[in-house]
Short mmCIF file of C-alpha atoms and ligand atoms in Angstrom, two decimals:
data_model
loop_
_atom_site.label_atom_id
_atom_site.label_comp_id
_atom_site.label_asym_id
_atom_site.label_seq_id
_atom_site.Cartn_x
_atom_site.Cartn_y
_atom_site.Cartn_z
CA MET I 1 1.79 -49.76 21.60
CA SER I 2 -1.21 -48.48 22.06
CA ARG I 3 0.35 -45.55 24.38
CA ARG I 4 -0.19 -42.45 23.17
CA PRO I 5 2.63 -40.37 23.66
CA MET I 6 2.36 -37.29 26.55
CA LEU I 7 4.92 -34.48 27.16
CA ALA I 8 4.19 -32.55 29.80
CA GLY I 9 6.30 -29.39 31.85
CA ASN I 10 6.57 -28.51 35.68
CA TRP I 11 7.18 -24.41 35.29
CA LYS I 12 7.70 -24.87 38.50
CA MET I 13 7.88 -21.55 40.34
CA PHE I 14 8.75 -19.58 37.25
CA THR I 15 6.25 -17.08 35.38
CA THR I 16 4.89 -14.21 35.95
CA PRO I 17 1.22 -14.22 33.99
CA ALA I 18 2.76 -11.96 31.11
CA GLU I 19 5.14 -13.94 31.46
CA ALA I 20 3.36 -17.32 31.18
CA ALA I 21 1.15 -15.87 28.45
CA ALA I 22 3.89 -14.73 26.31
CA LEU I 23 6.09 -18.94 26.96
CA GLY I 24 2.35 -20.36 25.90
CA ARG I 25 2.55 -17.76 22.45
CA ALA I 26 6.34 -19.23 22.00
CA MET I 27 5.13 -22.70 22.73
CA ARG I 28 1.85 -22.45 20.41
CA THR I 29 4.20 -20.73 17.79
CA ALA I 30 6.87 -24.18 18.05
CA LEU I 31 4.40 -26.29 18.73
CA MET I 32 2.56 -26.04 15.91
CA ASP I 33 1.40 -28.88 14.22
CA PRO I 34 2.28 -31.16 16.64
CA PRO I 35 3.23 -34.45 16.56
CA ALA I 36 0.83 -37.37 17.85
CA VAL I 37 1.37 -37.16 21.48
CA ASP I 38 -0.29 -35.38 24.52
CA ILE I 39 1.38 -31.07 25.74
CA ALA I 40 0.86 -30.65 29.22
CA LEU I 41 1.76 -27.52 30.63
CA PHE I 42 1.41 -26.61 34.93
CA PRO I 43 1.98 -23.16 35.01
CA PRO I 44 2.10 -21.30 39.23
CA PHE I 45 -1.83 -21.18 40.13
CA THR I 46 -1.59 -17.55 39.17
CA SER I 47 -0.65 -17.90 35.91
CA ILE I 48 -3.32 -20.10 34.33
CA ALA I 49 -5.45 -17.70 33.67
CA ALA I 50 -2.94 -16.08 31.52
CA LEU I 51 -1.53 -19.95 30.05
CA VAL I 52 -5.50 -20.89 28.89
CA ALA I 53 -6.33 -17.75 27.69
CA GLU I 54 -2.62 -18.43 25.04
CA LEU I 55 -3.56 -21.76 24.81
CA LYS I 56 -7.45 -21.80 23.99
CA ALA I 57 -7.43 -23.10 20.44
CA THR I 58 -4.78 -25.29 21.12
CA ASP I 59 -5.16 -29.44 22.67
CA ILE I 60 -1.88 -28.84 24.83
CA ILE I 61 -3.33 -28.93 28.34
CA VAL I 62 -3.33 -26.39 31.63
CA GLY I 63 -2.87 -27.95 34.49
CA GLY I 64 -2.25 -27.76 37.96
CA GLN I 65 1.52 -27.92 39.73
CA ASP I 66 -0.61 -29.61 43.06
CA VAL I 67 -4.34 -29.73 44.35
CA HIS I 68 -5.83 -30.54 47.94
CA PRO I 69 -8.16 -33.12 49.02
CA GLU I 70 -10.67 -31.31 49.75
CA PRO I 71 -12.94 -29.17 47.38
CA GLU I 72 -12.81 -25.53 49.47
CA GLY I 73 -13.12 -24.83 53.48
CA ALA I 74 -10.99 -23.00 55.55
CA PHE I 75 -7.13 -24.15 54.03
CA THR I 76 -5.64 -20.92 53.47
CA GLY I 77 -2.75 -21.19 50.47
CA ASN I 78 -4.36 -24.14 48.75
CA VAL I 79 -6.35 -25.01 46.13
CA SER I 80 -9.27 -26.96 45.07
CA ALA I 81 -9.91 -29.79 42.17
CA PRO I 82 -12.94 -27.50 40.82
CA MET I 83 -11.23 -24.64 40.97
CA LEU I 84 -8.61 -25.19 38.85
CA VAL I 85 -11.51 -27.05 36.87
CA ALA I 86 -13.59 -23.94 36.88
CA ALA I 87 -10.00 -22.48 35.85
CA GLY I 88 -9.23 -24.09 32.47
CA CYS I 89 -7.40 -26.50 34.12
CA GLY I 90 -7.47 -30.83 32.69
CA ALA I 91 -5.36 -31.83 34.92
CA ALA I 92 -3.01 -31.47 38.45
CA LEU I 93 1.03 -33.17 39.14
CA ILE I 94 0.61 -35.42 42.53
CA GLY I 95 3.10 -35.35 45.00
CA HIS I 96 5.56 -34.02 43.44
CA SER I 97 9.14 -35.08 44.67
CA GLU I 98 9.46 -30.84 45.84
CA ARG I 99 5.92 -30.71 47.62
CA ARG I 100 7.19 -34.38 49.53
CA THR I 101 10.60 -32.49 50.35
CA TYR I 102 9.14 -29.49 51.58
CA GLU I 103 5.73 -29.57 52.12
CA LYS I 104 6.05 -33.23 53.86
CA GLU I 105 3.98 -34.41 51.51
CA ALA I 106 3.17 -38.12 51.62
CA GLY I 107 0.78 -41.49 51.99
CA GLU I 108 -3.04 -41.74 52.47
CA TYR I 109 -2.83 -37.37 52.73
CA LEU I 110 -1.89 -38.29 48.79
CA ALA I 111 -4.11 -40.63 48.09
CA ARG I 112 -6.80 -38.72 49.09
CA LYS I 113 -5.84 -35.46 46.56
CA VAL I 114 -6.03 -38.44 44.09
CA ARG I 115 -9.27 -39.11 44.86
CA ALA I 116 -10.01 -35.10 44.61
CA ALA I 117 -8.74 -34.87 41.06
CA LEU I 118 -10.44 -37.19 39.87
CA ALA I 119 -14.05 -36.80 41.18
CA ALA I 120 -13.80 -33.29 39.95
CA GLY I 121 -13.16 -34.78 36.02
CA LEU I 122 -9.12 -33.67 36.28
CA MET I 123 -5.93 -36.10 35.23
CA PRO I 124 -3.86 -36.68 37.88
CA VAL I 125 -0.26 -37.27 37.90
CA PHE I 126 1.10 -38.94 40.60
CA CYS I 127 4.79 -38.32 41.52
CA CYS I 128 6.78 -41.44 42.59
CA GLY I 129 11.13 -41.64 42.72
CA GLU I 130 13.24 -42.86 45.12
CA THR I 131 16.07 -40.40 46.83
CA LEU I 132 20.11 -41.10 46.30
CA ALA I 133 20.59 -42.67 49.77
CA GLU I 134 17.43 -44.97 49.01
CA ARG I 135 19.33 -46.15 45.14
CA GLU I 136 22.64 -46.33 46.63
CA ALA I 137 20.45 -49.32 49.72
CA ASN I 138 19.43 -50.77 47.16
CA LYS I 139 16.04 -50.08 47.99
CA ALA I 140 14.69 -47.79 44.46
CA LEU I 141 11.62 -50.22 43.54
CA GLU I 142 10.67 -50.85 47.14
CA ILE I 143 10.51 -47.04 48.08
CA VAL I 144 8.73 -46.68 44.61
CA ARG I 145 6.02 -49.56 44.54
CA GLY I 146 5.30 -48.51 48.48
CA GLN I 147 4.74 -44.46 47.12
CA LEU I 148 1.94 -46.32 44.22
CA SER I 149 0.16 -48.02 46.87
CA ASP I 150 0.23 -46.19 49.69
CA ALA I 151 -1.48 -43.14 47.13
CA LEU I 152 -3.24 -45.64 44.87
CA ALA I 153 -4.00 -49.24 45.52
CA GLY I 154 -7.54 -48.04 46.91
CA LEU I 155 -9.11 -47.08 43.38
CA THR I 156 -10.52 -49.76 41.12
CA GLY I 157 -9.80 -50.17 37.76
CA SER I 158 -11.89 -47.63 36.09
CA GLU I 159 -10.50 -44.44 38.68
CA ALA I 160 -7.12 -45.65 38.29
CA ALA I 161 -6.74 -45.96 33.88
CA ARG I 162 -7.91 -41.82 34.85
CA VAL I 163 -3.79 -41.84 36.85
CA VAL I 164 -1.29 -40.79 35.05
CA ILE I 165 1.85 -42.26 36.93
CA ALA I 166 5.10 -40.80 36.38
CA TYR I 167 8.74 -41.88 37.52
CA GLU I 168 11.17 -38.84 38.94
CA PRO I 169 14.32 -40.34 40.76
CA VAL I 170 15.00 -37.44 43.17
CA TRP I 171 18.40 -37.19 42.14
CA ALA I 172 17.70 -36.80 38.45
CA ILE I 173 15.32 -33.92 39.37
CA GLY I 174 16.86 -30.39 38.35
CA THR I 175 20.59 -32.06 38.58
CA GLY I 176 21.41 -32.60 35.06
CA ARG I 177 22.34 -36.20 36.72
CA VAL I 178 20.04 -38.27 34.16
CA ALA I 179 18.90 -41.69 34.81
CA THR I 180 20.34 -44.45 31.81
CA PRO I 181 17.67 -44.81 29.12
CA GLU I 182 17.81 -48.67 31.23
CA GLN I 183 18.52 -47.53 35.15
CA ALA I 184 14.72 -46.56 34.13
CA GLN I 185 13.34 -48.97 31.64
CA GLU I 186 14.41 -51.35 35.17
CA VAL I 187 11.38 -49.26 37.39
CA HIS I 188 9.08 -48.42 34.84
CA ALA I 189 8.56 -52.00 34.38
CA ALA I 190 8.36 -52.95 37.94
CA ILE I 191 5.55 -50.10 37.71
CA ARG I 192 4.25 -51.42 34.94
CA ALA I 193 4.16 -55.12 36.70
CA TRP I 194 2.58 -53.36 40.01
CA ILE I 195 -0.15 -52.25 38.22
CA GLY I 196 -1.18 -55.97 36.83
CA LEU I 197 -0.65 -57.17 40.06
CA THR I 198 -3.50 -54.20 41.98
CA TRP I 199 -5.48 -53.77 38.68
CA GLY I 200 -5.13 -56.80 36.02
CA ALA I 201 -2.87 -57.32 32.63
CA GLY I 202 -5.30 -54.52 31.00
CA LEU I 203 -4.04 -52.08 32.68
CA ALA I 204 -0.40 -53.16 32.77
CA ARG I 205 -1.16 -52.16 29.23
CA SER I 206 -2.75 -49.36 29.38
CA MET I 207 -1.78 -46.97 31.74
CA ARG I 208 0.94 -44.64 31.31
CA ILE I 209 3.93 -43.81 32.84
CA LEU I 210 5.87 -41.06 32.63
CA TYR I 211 9.98 -40.79 33.29
CA GLY I 212 10.87 -37.11 35.08
CA GLY I 213 14.37 -35.52 35.58
CA SER I 214 16.94 -33.79 33.33
CA VAL I 215 15.20 -34.98 30.23
CA LYS I 216 16.22 -32.12 27.15
CA PRO I 217 16.15 -32.46 24.00
CA ALA I 218 19.75 -34.37 23.98
CA ASN I 219 18.52 -37.70 26.18
CA VAL I 220 14.69 -37.17 25.59
CA ARG I 221 14.75 -40.17 22.44
CA GLY I 222 16.76 -42.54 23.96
CA ILE I 223 14.59 -42.63 27.48
CA MET I 224 11.51 -42.23 24.48
CA ALA I 225 12.99 -45.56 22.71
CA GLN I 226 12.44 -48.20 25.99
CA PRO I 227 9.31 -50.16 25.74
CA ASP I 228 7.61 -49.15 29.24
CA ILE I 229 8.69 -45.13 29.05
CA ASP I 230 5.20 -43.13 27.65
CA GLY I 231 6.07 -40.21 28.07
CA ALA I 232 8.21 -37.28 29.80
CA LEU I 233 7.89 -34.52 32.81
CA VAL I 234 10.37 -31.61 32.22
CA GLY I 235 10.90 -29.27 34.06
CA GLY I 236 14.13 -26.38 33.57
CA ALA I 237 14.16 -27.36 29.73
CA SER I 238 9.94 -26.77 29.51
CA LEU I 239 10.89 -23.21 30.42
CA ASN I 240 12.15 -22.52 26.79
CA ALA I 241 9.43 -22.88 23.79
CA ASP I 242 12.11 -24.40 21.67
CA SER I 243 13.53 -26.89 23.59
CA PHE I 244 10.28 -28.06 25.14
CA ALA I 245 9.39 -28.47 20.99
CA GLY I 246 11.95 -30.38 20.71
CA ILE I 247 11.27 -33.05 23.41
CA VAL I 248 7.44 -33.17 21.84
CA ARG I 249 8.59 -33.91 18.82
CA PHE I 250 11.24 -36.26 19.81
CA GLN I 251 10.44 -38.81 16.91
CA ASP I 252 12.11 -36.66 14.69
CA THR I 253 15.65 -35.61 17.25
CA GLU I 254 18.79 -37.71 16.80
P1 LIG S 301 13.73 -31.45 35.72
O1 LIG S 301 12.57 -31.64 36.50
O2 LIG S 301 13.30 -31.81 34.56
O3 LIG S 301 14.25 -29.79 35.56
O4 LIG S 301 14.54 -32.15 36.29
C1 LIG S 301 12.15 -32.59 36.72
C2 LIG S 301 10.39 -32.03 37.09
O5 LIG S 301 10.53 -32.29 38.68
O6 LIG S 301 9.24 -32.77 36.91
#
């Protein structure tokens, strides 16, 4: 399998600039001689500069947790893709479930964010996932396909090739209730099939699909053993350098 694994840490609304610099320094030490994977960290906007400065001699990608569709304008409280690039970012999370829930983001608005990130040269990490009620109603695959098709279906194949998808079942985020590797694999396989129908088999083989939701050093190996899971988007466990490094070194864990 030629897809390079990607392990990403979403720091959510944690870390001041000083705390982010200290955590970045600890990550640098813990991730000395990293394995052949891509590593990305998503601090709050106000901590991006401090983290970028701390990680400049490394290959770790720093990203924004969100991005506005417009490059600039009267949009109080928002940050644009060119601003993230100028701050040293290489990626942006788009459509995280906490933004879908609390900021009511969905559909075409997220499609515009994906296009804005691509236009600025950022790697969009597009998040999707069903709620517990949707899973219990047997609608998980339908919901995820709908989210993908709303935000990504309008992209050309060469644009889509630069997108990373993160499947995060909402009921597994921050709850300690991780999807079983088989539950996650079922959805990842469906996402890959959707990619194939939308852009063809080549892209279905090459696009990376990350799993997110209570990933820890103790469960990462079973998740990464699944054929359609190419990495992880990690919240809580990415706020500690040793546990995040344990996830990045998933091949070494028992
Ligand atoms: P968690 O968060 O690892 O704390 O469950 C994952 C995420 O929200 O990206």
